[in-house]
Amino acid sequence: MTQTVLRWGSTPLGGAALPMVTIAIVVVTVAGVAAAVARARGERTLDHVRSLAGGVQRAVLRPLPETAKGYRLAGFYRAAEAEARVGGDFYDALQTPYGLRLVLGDVCGKGLSAVDATVTLLGSFREAA
């Protein structure tokens, strides 16, 4: 586009072409600023969604107790994909009058449907334990 505007005038960067060059520079600058603003808005939205997904995952996977019935426990969640913050992996440990109860699993699927199934399974485990 800039080449077309530069060649439009009678002489390459002077005379009648100078206003067109100025207009071209302004148009390209405005387009660049608009693209940068759109990208920044998209990044803010993505950061917000990631934050929400991380909160959901932390709510589903509560921290394990450090000890239970003489056992030391530890657990953590690391997504297979660096960008994935929520999924269907789950674990839990509960002390009951009948001993330590553990569950470890992975729900098939991704996203909110996997989270829904995970919450249902962990709720059932906690109720049964």
PDB file of C-alpha atoms in Angstrom:
ATOM      1  CA  MET A   1       0.000   0.000   0.000  1.00  0.00           C
ATOM      2  CA  THR A   2       2.790   2.422   0.877  1.00  0.00           C
ATOM      3  CA  GLN A   3       4.543   1.809  -2.451  1.00  0.00           C
ATOM      4  CA  THR A   4       1.360   2.595  -4.351  1.00  0.00           C
ATOM      5  CA  VAL A   5       0.933   5.864  -2.468  1.00  0.00           C
ATOM      6  CA  LEU A   6       4.582   6.827  -2.947  1.00  0.00           C
ATOM      7  CA  ARG A   7       4.380   6.282  -6.705  1.00  0.00           C
ATOM      8  CA  TRP A   8       1.068   8.078  -7.035  1.00  0.00           C
ATOM      9  CA  GLY A   9       2.553  11.578  -7.035  1.00  0.00           C
ATOM     10  CA  SER A  10       4.522  13.163  -9.854  1.00  0.00           C
ATOM     11  CA  THR A  11       7.893  12.752  -8.136  1.00  0.00           C
ATOM     12  CA  PRO A  12       8.900   9.990  -5.760  1.00  0.00           C
ATOM     13  CA  LEU A  13       9.009  11.655  -2.267  1.00  0.00           C
ATOM     14  CA  GLY A  14       8.393  15.242  -3.090  1.00  0.00           C
ATOM     15  CA  GLY A  15       5.964  17.693  -4.537  1.00  0.00           C
ATOM     16  CA  ALA A  16       2.438  16.362  -4.820  1.00  0.00           C
ATOM     17  CA  ALA A  17       3.353  12.993  -3.240  1.00  0.00           C
ATOM     18  CA  LEU A  18       4.282  14.432   0.175  1.00  0.00           C
ATOM     19  CA  PRO A  19       0.682  14.695   1.497  1.00  0.00           C
ATOM     20  CA  MET A  20      -0.007  11.127   0.346  1.00  0.00           C
ATOM     21  CA  VAL A  21       3.144   9.862   2.095  1.00  0.00           C
ATOM     22  CA  THR A  22       2.056  11.589   5.298  1.00  0.00           C
ATOM     23  CA  ILE A  23      -1.407  10.052   5.031  1.00  0.00           C
ATOM     24  CA  ALA A  24       0.083   6.612   4.411  1.00  0.00           C
ATOM     25  CA  ILE A  25       2.331   6.899   7.468  1.00  0.00           C
ATOM     26  CA  VAL A  26      -0.604   8.001   9.635  1.00  0.00           C
ATOM     27  CA  VAL A  27      -2.802   5.140   8.354  1.00  0.00           C
ATOM     28  CA  VAL A  28      -0.104   2.512   8.979  1.00  0.00           C
ATOM     29  CA  THR A  29       0.614   3.931  12.448  1.00  0.00           C
ATOM     30  CA  VAL A  30      -3.073   3.914  13.403  1.00  0.00           C
ATOM     31  CA  ALA A  31      -3.427   0.342  12.135  1.00  0.00           C
ATOM     32  CA  GLY A  32      -0.395  -0.703  14.213  1.00  0.00           C
ATOM     33  CA  VAL A  33      -1.770   0.927  17.344  1.00  0.00           C
ATOM     34  CA  ALA A  34      -5.178  -0.710  16.788  1.00  0.00           C
ATOM     35  CA  ALA A  35      -3.526  -4.120  16.388  1.00  0.00           C
ATOM     36  CA  ALA A  36      -1.482  -3.620  19.566  1.00  0.00           C
ATOM     37  CA  VAL A  37      -4.584  -2.607  21.550  1.00  0.00           C
ATOM     38  CA  ALA A  38      -6.508  -5.640  20.267  1.00  0.00           C
ATOM     39  CA  ARG A  39      -3.631  -7.967  21.152  1.00  0.00           C
ATOM     40  CA  ALA A  40      -3.331  -6.488  24.659  1.00  0.00           C
ATOM     41  CA  ARG A  41      -7.082  -6.898  25.199  1.00  0.00           C
ATOM     42  CA  GLY A  42      -6.883 -10.523  24.066  1.00  0.00           C
ATOM     43  CA  GLU A  43      -3.959 -11.207  26.407  1.00  0.00           C
ATOM     44  CA  ARG A  44      -5.865  -9.700  29.359  1.00  0.00           C
ATOM     45  CA  THR A  45      -8.864 -11.900  28.562  1.00  0.00           C
ATOM     46  CA  LEU A  46      -6.659 -14.986  28.304  1.00  0.00           C
ATOM     47  CA  ASP A  47      -4.949 -14.180  31.627  1.00  0.00           C
ATOM     48  CA  HIS A  48      -8.366 -13.803  33.269  1.00  0.00           C
ATOM     49  CA  VAL A  49      -9.562 -17.154  31.901  1.00  0.00           C
ATOM     50  CA  ARG A  50      -6.341 -18.848  33.044  1.00  0.00           C
ATOM     51  CA  SER A  51      -6.770 -17.364  36.506  1.00  0.00           C
ATOM     52  CA  LEU A  52     -10.340 -18.659  36.713  1.00  0.00           C
ATOM     53  CA  ALA A  53      -9.291 -22.107  35.504  1.00  0.00           C
ATOM     54  CA  GLY A  54      -6.517 -22.233  38.105  1.00  0.00           C
ATOM     55  CA  GLY A  55      -9.015 -21.299  40.813  1.00  0.00           C
ATOM     56  CA  VAL A  56     -11.379 -24.048  39.698  1.00  0.00           C
ATOM     57  CA  GLN A  57      -8.544 -26.600  39.739  1.00  0.00           C
ATOM     58  CA  ARG A  58      -7.467 -25.516  43.249  1.00  0.00           C
ATOM     59  CA  ALA A  59     -11.063 -25.786  44.478  1.00  0.00           C
ATOM     60  CA  VAL A  60     -11.420 -29.294  43.052  1.00  0.00           C
ATOM     61  CA  LEU A  61      -8.027 -30.551  44.233  1.00  0.00           C
ATOM     62  CA  ARG A  62      -7.890 -29.534  47.859  1.00  0.00           C
ATOM     63  CA  PRO A  63      -4.508 -29.748  49.587  1.00  0.00           C
ATOM     64  CA  LEU A  64      -3.798 -33.151  51.080  1.00  0.00           C
ATOM     65  CA  PRO A  65      -3.256 -33.402  54.844  1.00  0.00           C
ATOM     66  CA  GLU A  66       0.444 -33.689  55.728  1.00  0.00           C
ATOM     67  CA  THR A  67      -0.158 -36.833  57.745  1.00  0.00           C
ATOM     68  CA  ALA A  68      -3.001 -39.318  57.978  1.00  0.00           C
ATOM     69  CA  LYS A  69      -3.124 -42.443  60.153  1.00  0.00           C
ATOM     70  CA  GLY A  70       0.672 -42.537  60.429  1.00  0.00           C
ATOM     71  CA  TYR A  71       1.308 -41.927  56.716  1.00  0.00           C
ATOM     72  CA  ARG A  72       2.963 -38.844  55.295  1.00  0.00           C
ATOM     73  CA  LEU A  73       1.105 -37.515  52.259  1.00  0.00           C
ATOM     74  CA  ALA A  74       2.036 -35.144  49.470  1.00  0.00           C
ATOM     75  CA  GLY A  75       0.439 -34.335  46.162  1.00  0.00           C
ATOM     76  CA  PHE A  76       0.531 -31.774  43.391  1.00  0.00           C
ATOM     77  CA  TYR A  77      -1.087 -31.166  40.045  1.00  0.00           C
ATOM     78  CA  ARG A  78       0.917 -30.440  36.925  1.00  0.00           C
ATOM     79  CA  ALA A  79      -0.928 -30.215  33.637  1.00  0.00           C
ATOM     80  CA  ALA A  80       0.482 -32.183  30.706  1.00  0.00           C
ATOM     81  CA  GLU A  81       0.236 -29.065  28.554  1.00  0.00           C
ATOM     82  CA  ALA A  82       1.796 -25.882  29.912  1.00  0.00           C
ATOM     83  CA  GLU A  83      -1.234 -23.784  28.925  1.00  0.00           C
ATOM     84  CA  ALA A  84      -3.815 -26.186  30.384  1.00  0.00           C
ATOM     85  CA  ARG A  85      -4.884 -25.136  33.874  1.00  0.00           C
ATOM     86  CA  VAL A  86      -7.865 -27.356  34.474  1.00  0.00           C
ATOM     87  CA  GLY A  87      -8.634 -30.928  33.612  1.00  0.00           C
ATOM     88  CA  GLY A  88      -9.992 -34.245  34.781  1.00  0.00           C
ATOM     89  CA  ASP A  89      -7.138 -35.481  36.971  1.00  0.00           C
ATOM     90  CA  PHE A  90      -8.038 -35.903  40.625  1.00  0.00           C
ATOM     91  CA  TYR A  91      -6.801 -37.241  43.942  1.00  0.00           C
ATOM     92  CA  ASP A  92      -7.860 -37.075  47.548  1.00  0.00           C
ATOM     93  CA  ALA A  93      -7.096 -38.651  50.918  1.00  0.00           C
ATOM     94  CA  LEU A  94      -9.444 -38.866  53.877  1.00  0.00           C
ATOM     95  CA  GLN A  95      -9.028 -40.165  57.397  1.00  0.00           C
ATOM     96  CA  THR A  96     -11.998 -42.272  58.397  1.00  0.00           C
ATOM     97  CA  PRO A  97     -12.803 -44.396  61.469  1.00  0.00           C
ATOM     98  CA  TYR A  98     -11.976 -47.391  59.261  1.00  0.00           C
ATOM     99  CA  GLY A  99      -8.573 -46.185  58.089  1.00  0.00           C
ATOM    100  CA  LEU A 100      -7.059 -44.037  55.409  1.00  0.00           C
ATOM    101  CA  ARG A 101      -9.010 -43.819  52.155  1.00  0.00           C
ATOM    102  CA  LEU A 102      -7.266 -42.713  48.954  1.00  0.00           C
ATOM    103  CA  VAL A 103      -8.508 -42.045  45.457  1.00  0.00           C
ATOM    104  CA  LEU A 104      -6.504 -41.225  42.336  1.00  0.00           C
ATOM    105  CA  GLY A 105      -7.950 -40.947  38.856  1.00  0.00           C
ATOM    106  CA  ASP A 106      -8.353 -39.217  35.544  1.00  0.00           C
ATOM    107  CA  VAL A 107     -11.629 -38.421  33.828  1.00  0.00           C
ATOM    108  CA  CYS A 108     -11.703 -38.730  30.052  1.00  0.00           C
ATOM    109  CA  GLY A 109     -12.249 -35.440  28.308  1.00  0.00           C
ATOM    110  CA  LYS A 110     -11.225 -31.838  28.747  1.00  0.00           C
ATOM    111  CA  GLY A 111     -12.608 -28.538  29.921  1.00  0.00           C
ATOM    112  CA  LEU A 112     -15.705 -27.966  31.985  1.00  0.00           C
ATOM    113  CA  SER A 113     -17.273 -31.358  31.244  1.00  0.00           C
ATOM    114  CA  ALA A 114     -14.190 -33.052  32.723  1.00  0.00           C
ATOM    115  CA  VAL A 115     -14.293 -30.736  35.736  1.00  0.00           C
ATOM    116  CA  ASP A 116     -17.979 -31.532  36.256  1.00  0.00           C
ATOM    117  CA  ALA A 117     -17.291 -35.273  36.219  1.00  0.00           C
ATOM    118  CA  THR A 118     -14.300 -34.813  38.540  1.00  0.00           C
ATOM    119  CA  VAL A 119     -16.357 -32.833  41.061  1.00  0.00           C
ATOM    120  CA  THR A 120     -19.077 -35.516  40.961  1.00  0.00           C
ATOM    121  CA  LEU A 121     -16.547 -38.330  41.509  1.00  0.00           C
ATOM    122  CA  LEU A 122     -14.732 -36.554  44.340  1.00  0.00           C
ATOM    123  CA  GLY A 123     -18.049 -35.694  45.996  1.00  0.00           C
ATOM    124  CA  SER A 124     -19.092 -39.342  45.809  1.00  0.00           C
ATOM    125  CA  PHE A 125     -15.751 -40.468  47.220  1.00  0.00           C
ATOM    126  CA  ARG A 126     -15.950 -37.993  50.098  1.00  0.00           C
ATOM    127  CA  GLU A 127     -19.534 -39.008  50.865  1.00  0.00           C
ATOM    128  CA  ALA A 128     -18.754 -42.729  50.749  1.00  0.00           C
ATOM    129  CA  ALA A 129     -15.564 -42.389  52.819  1.00  0.00           C
TER     130      ALA A 129
END
